[in-house]
Short mmCIF file of C-alpha atoms in Angstrom, two decimals:
data_model
loop_
_atom_site.label_atom_id
_atom_site.label_comp_id
_atom_site.label_asym_id
_atom_site.label_seq_id
_atom_site.Cartn_x
_atom_site.Cartn_y
_atom_site.Cartn_z
CA LYS W 1 -0.73 -10.40 -83.51
CA LEU W 2 1.93 -8.02 -82.26
CA LYS W 3 1.93 -7.48 -78.50
CA THR W 4 2.04 -4.03 -77.02
CA GLU W 5 4.88 -3.22 -74.64
CA ASN W 6 2.55 -3.51 -71.63
CA GLU W 7 1.16 -6.86 -72.76
CA THR W 8 4.69 -8.20 -73.18
CA LEU W 9 5.60 -7.06 -69.67
CA ASP W 10 2.51 -8.65 -68.15
CA SER W 11 2.89 -12.00 -69.87
CA ASP W 12 6.69 -12.29 -69.72
CA ASN W 13 7.10 -11.11 -66.12
CA PRO W 14 5.52 -13.68 -63.75
CA ILE W 15 6.26 -11.58 -60.66
CA ARG W 16 4.46 -8.57 -62.08
CA SER W 17 1.55 -10.75 -63.18
CA PHE W 18 1.35 -12.32 -59.71
CA PHE W 19 1.12 -8.97 -57.93
CA MET W 20 -1.41 -7.70 -60.46
CA SER W 21 -3.56 -10.74 -59.66
CA LEU W 22 -3.30 -9.92 -55.95
CA THR W 23 -4.51 -6.36 -56.42
CA ASN W 24 -7.40 -7.61 -58.57
CA THR W 25 -8.56 -10.20 -56.04
CA PRO W 26 -12.35 -9.89 -55.60
CA ALA W 27 -13.52 -8.70 -52.18
CA ALA W 28 -15.39 -11.98 -51.60
CA GLU W 29 -12.14 -13.94 -51.86
CA ARG W 30 -10.22 -11.74 -49.43
CA LEU W 31 -9.77 -12.51 -45.74
CA HIS W 32 -12.13 -10.15 -43.86
CA ILE W 33 -10.61 -8.74 -40.67
CA GLY W 34 -13.11 -6.86 -38.50
CA ILE W 35 -11.73 -4.31 -36.01
CA PHE W 36 -14.04 -3.71 -33.05
CA GLY W 37 -13.87 -1.69 -29.84
CA ARG W 38 -15.23 1.22 -27.85
CA ILE W 39 -14.98 4.87 -28.91
CA ASN W 40 -11.38 6.12 -28.69
CA ALA W 41 -9.96 2.71 -27.80
CA GLY W 42 -7.53 3.27 -30.65
CA LYS W 43 -9.05 1.05 -33.35
CA SER W 44 -8.01 3.30 -36.23
CA SER W 45 -4.52 3.78 -34.78
CA VAL W 46 -4.06 0.01 -34.50
CA ILE W 47 -5.22 -0.43 -38.11
CA ASN W 48 -2.70 2.14 -39.30
CA ALA W 49 0.06 0.49 -37.27
CA ILE W 50 -0.74 -2.98 -38.63
CA THR W 51 -0.86 -1.83 -42.24
CA GLY W 52 1.93 0.73 -42.05
CA GLN W 53 -0.39 3.18 -43.81
CA ASN W 54 -2.73 5.96 -42.77
CA ILE W 55 -5.82 4.21 -44.10
CA ALA W 56 -8.05 5.03 -41.10
CA ILE W 57 -8.81 8.51 -39.78
CA VAL W 58 -7.28 9.15 -36.35
CA SER W 59 -8.63 11.97 -34.19
CA ASP W 60 -8.93 12.99 -30.55
CA VAL W 61 -12.59 13.75 -31.26
CA LYS W 62 -14.76 10.91 -30.02
CA GLY W 63 -16.74 8.93 -32.58
CA THR W 64 -14.68 9.79 -35.67
CA THR W 65 -15.69 6.50 -37.30
CA THR W 66 -19.47 6.72 -37.75
CA ASP W 67 -19.97 3.90 -40.27
CA PRO W 68 -18.07 0.70 -41.06
CA VAL W 69 -15.15 1.52 -43.37
CA TYR W 70 -13.98 -1.21 -45.77
CA LYS W 71 -10.42 -1.14 -47.10
CA THR W 72 -8.94 -3.73 -49.46
CA MET W 73 -5.20 -4.19 -49.36
CA GLU W 74 -2.33 -6.67 -49.26
CA LEU W 75 -1.07 -7.51 -45.78
CA LEU W 76 1.94 -9.74 -45.21
CA PRO W 77 1.95 -12.62 -44.48
CA LEU W 78 -1.79 -12.93 -45.16
CA GLY W 79 -2.01 -11.71 -48.75
CA PRO W 80 -5.23 -10.05 -49.99
CA VAL W 81 -7.37 -8.86 -47.08
CA MET W 82 -10.37 -6.65 -46.40
CA ILE W 83 -9.96 -4.60 -43.23
CA ILE W 84 -13.19 -3.32 -41.67
CA ASP W 85 -13.02 -0.39 -39.24
CA THR W 86 -16.22 -0.20 -37.19
CA PRO W 87 -17.92 2.52 -35.10
CA GLY W 88 -17.45 2.55 -31.32
CA LEU W 89 -19.44 0.01 -29.35
CA ASP W 90 -20.39 2.54 -26.67
CA ASP W 91 -21.87 5.16 -29.00
CA GLU W 92 -24.89 6.91 -27.47
CA GLY W 93 -28.20 8.37 -28.61
CA GLN W 94 -30.58 7.15 -31.30
CA LEU W 95 -28.00 7.42 -34.08
CA GLY W 96 -25.38 5.91 -31.80
CA LYS W 97 -27.49 2.79 -31.30
CA LEU W 98 -27.82 2.40 -35.07
CA ARG W 99 -24.05 2.68 -35.45
CA VAL W 100 -23.50 0.04 -32.77
CA GLN W 101 -25.98 -2.20 -34.58
CA ARG W 102 -23.98 -1.79 -37.78
CA SER W 103 -20.83 -2.81 -35.94
CA TYR W 104 -22.52 -6.03 -34.83
CA GLN W 105 -23.75 -6.64 -38.38
CA VAL W 106 -20.13 -6.58 -39.57
CA LEU W 107 -19.63 -9.85 -37.66
CA ASN W 108 -21.62 -11.57 -40.42
CA LYS W 109 -18.82 -10.67 -42.86
CA THR W 110 -15.88 -11.23 -40.50
CA ASP W 111 -13.37 -14.08 -40.85
CA ILE W 112 -11.11 -12.85 -38.03
CA ALA W 113 -12.17 -10.43 -35.27
CA VAL W 114 -9.77 -8.02 -33.58
CA LEU W 115 -11.17 -6.46 -30.41
CA VAL W 116 -9.22 -3.33 -29.47
CA VAL W 117 -9.39 -2.39 -25.78
CA ASP W 118 -8.00 0.75 -24.16
CA GLY W 119 -5.24 -0.81 -22.05
CA VAL W 120 -5.36 2.06 -19.57
CA ILE W 121 -9.07 1.56 -18.82
CA GLY W 122 -9.37 -2.19 -19.38
CA ILE W 123 -12.23 -4.37 -20.63
CA ALA W 124 -15.68 -2.80 -20.27
CA GLU W 125 -19.22 -4.16 -20.54
CA GLU W 126 -19.44 -3.31 -24.26
CA ASP W 127 -16.23 -5.26 -24.92
CA ASN W 128 -17.56 -8.34 -23.15
CA LYS W 129 -20.87 -8.16 -25.03
CA ILE W 130 -19.32 -8.26 -28.48
CA LEU W 131 -16.71 -10.79 -27.36
CA ASN W 132 -19.51 -13.13 -26.32
CA ARG W 133 -21.19 -12.64 -29.71
CA ILE W 134 -17.88 -13.36 -31.47
CA LYS W 135 -17.55 -16.59 -29.51
CA GLU W 136 -21.17 -17.56 -30.27
CA LYS W 137 -20.43 -17.21 -33.97
CA ASN W 138 -17.18 -19.22 -33.63
CA ILE W 139 -15.16 -16.42 -35.22
CA PRO W 140 -11.40 -16.63 -34.53
CA TYR W 141 -10.42 -13.57 -32.51
CA ILE W 142 -7.67 -11.76 -30.67
CA VAL W 143 -8.09 -9.13 -27.94
CA VAL W 144 -5.66 -6.23 -28.27
CA PHE W 145 -4.88 -4.04 -25.27
CA ASN W 146 -3.75 -0.78 -26.89
CA ARG W 147 -1.66 2.04 -25.35
CA ALA W 148 0.88 -0.27 -23.73
CA ASP W 149 3.23 2.74 -23.61
CA LEU W 150 0.94 4.33 -20.98
CA VAL W 151 0.60 1.25 -18.78
CA LYS W 152 3.37 0.99 -16.17
CA CYS W 153 2.36 -2.36 -14.68
CA LYS W 154 1.69 -4.91 -17.42
CA PRO W 155 0.09 -8.10 -16.09
CA GLY W 156 0.54 -11.42 -17.86
CA LEU W 157 -2.07 -12.06 -20.52
CA LEU W 158 -3.91 -15.25 -21.45
CA PRO W 159 -3.62 -16.79 -24.92
CA GLY W 160 -5.68 -14.79 -27.38
CA PHE W 161 -4.77 -11.52 -25.68
CA ILE W 162 -1.89 -9.18 -26.57
CA SER W 163 -0.66 -5.80 -25.34
CA VAL W 164 0.49 -3.32 -28.00
CA SER W 165 1.19 0.35 -28.56
CA ALA W 166 -0.04 1.76 -31.85
CA LEU W 167 1.96 4.91 -31.04
CA THR W 168 5.39 3.31 -30.49
CA GLY W 169 4.86 0.14 -32.53
CA GLU W 170 5.40 -2.13 -29.51
CA ASN W 171 4.31 -5.72 -30.30
CA ILE W 172 2.66 -4.69 -33.59
CA GLU W 173 4.70 -7.26 -35.52
CA GLN W 174 3.72 -9.92 -32.98
CA LEU W 175 0.08 -8.93 -33.42
CA LYS W 176 0.39 -9.41 -37.19
CA GLU W 177 1.91 -12.83 -36.58
CA GLU W 178 -0.94 -13.81 -34.27
CA ILE W 179 -3.52 -12.71 -36.83
CA GLY W 180 -1.60 -14.73 -39.41
CA LYS W 181 -1.81 -17.84 -37.22
CA LEU W 182 -5.58 -17.45 -36.95
CA ALA W 183 -5.82 -17.05 -40.71
CA VAL W 184 -3.79 -20.21 -41.35
CA LYS W 185 -6.03 -22.25 -39.04
CA GLU W 186 -9.36 -21.03 -40.36
CA THR W 187 -8.89 -19.82 -43.93
CA ASN W 188 -5.84 -21.56 -45.35
CA ASN W 189 -7.73 -22.24 -48.58
CA LYS W 190 -7.89 -18.50 -49.26
CA ARG W 191 -4.12 -18.05 -49.21
CA ILE W 192 -2.79 -18.14 -52.73
CA ILE W 193 0.61 -19.65 -51.93
CA GLY W 194 0.20 -20.51 -48.25
CA ASP W 195 0.89 -24.19 -48.89
CA ILE W 196 4.12 -23.48 -50.79
CA LEU W 197 6.01 -20.75 -48.94
CA LYS W 198 7.35 -21.40 -45.46
CA PRO W 199 8.49 -18.85 -42.82
CA GLY W 200 11.85 -17.32 -43.75
#
C-alpha cells in the first residue's frame, strides 16, 4: 500500500514518533505530582513557574481553585506527568470542608507531593496536618517556601525543604531538580529513557 505523507513522516522520523508517544501516554502511566497548600500560598503560581506555562489560574481572590485540577504535560527531566492543583487546605464553611476533603483524597493518586507554604507566614497547622498524612502514606515529598523575594532573612532549611519565588523564578530550576530526584528514587520504572540518558 502507498503511505500518505503523514504516515511516512511518522514512521521514518523516530524523533517525531517518540514525542508523539509521549503526548499519547495514558494518564495512569504518568507521574502524578500533587500540589498542596493553604489558600493563597501560591500553589498555582508555583505550578506555572515549574511548567513555564500559565496552566493554573492565578488570582488575588482567595480560593480561586475550588476543585482539584488535573493537567497532563511533559516536564523535563521527568517526561510525561500529571500535575494536580488542589483547593486550599484552610478553606472554610460547609463547602470549604468538602473541598479540603477532596484535597486529601488526591493523596491516593499522588506519586510525589509538593507542599507549598507562604514563606512570609510560615508553616501553619493545616500544613502540618497534611504533611503528617503524606508521611503516613510514605509519599515522597518536598516542602516549598514560596515568596522568597519578600523574605529578607532566609534561615537555613533542612533537606526536603526549599525556598523559591514563583514571581522572580528564584530556585525554580533547583525545585525541578529536587522533584526529579524524588521521581528517580520512587518511580524510575515510569521513565521511558531514564536508564539510558544521563545528566548533560
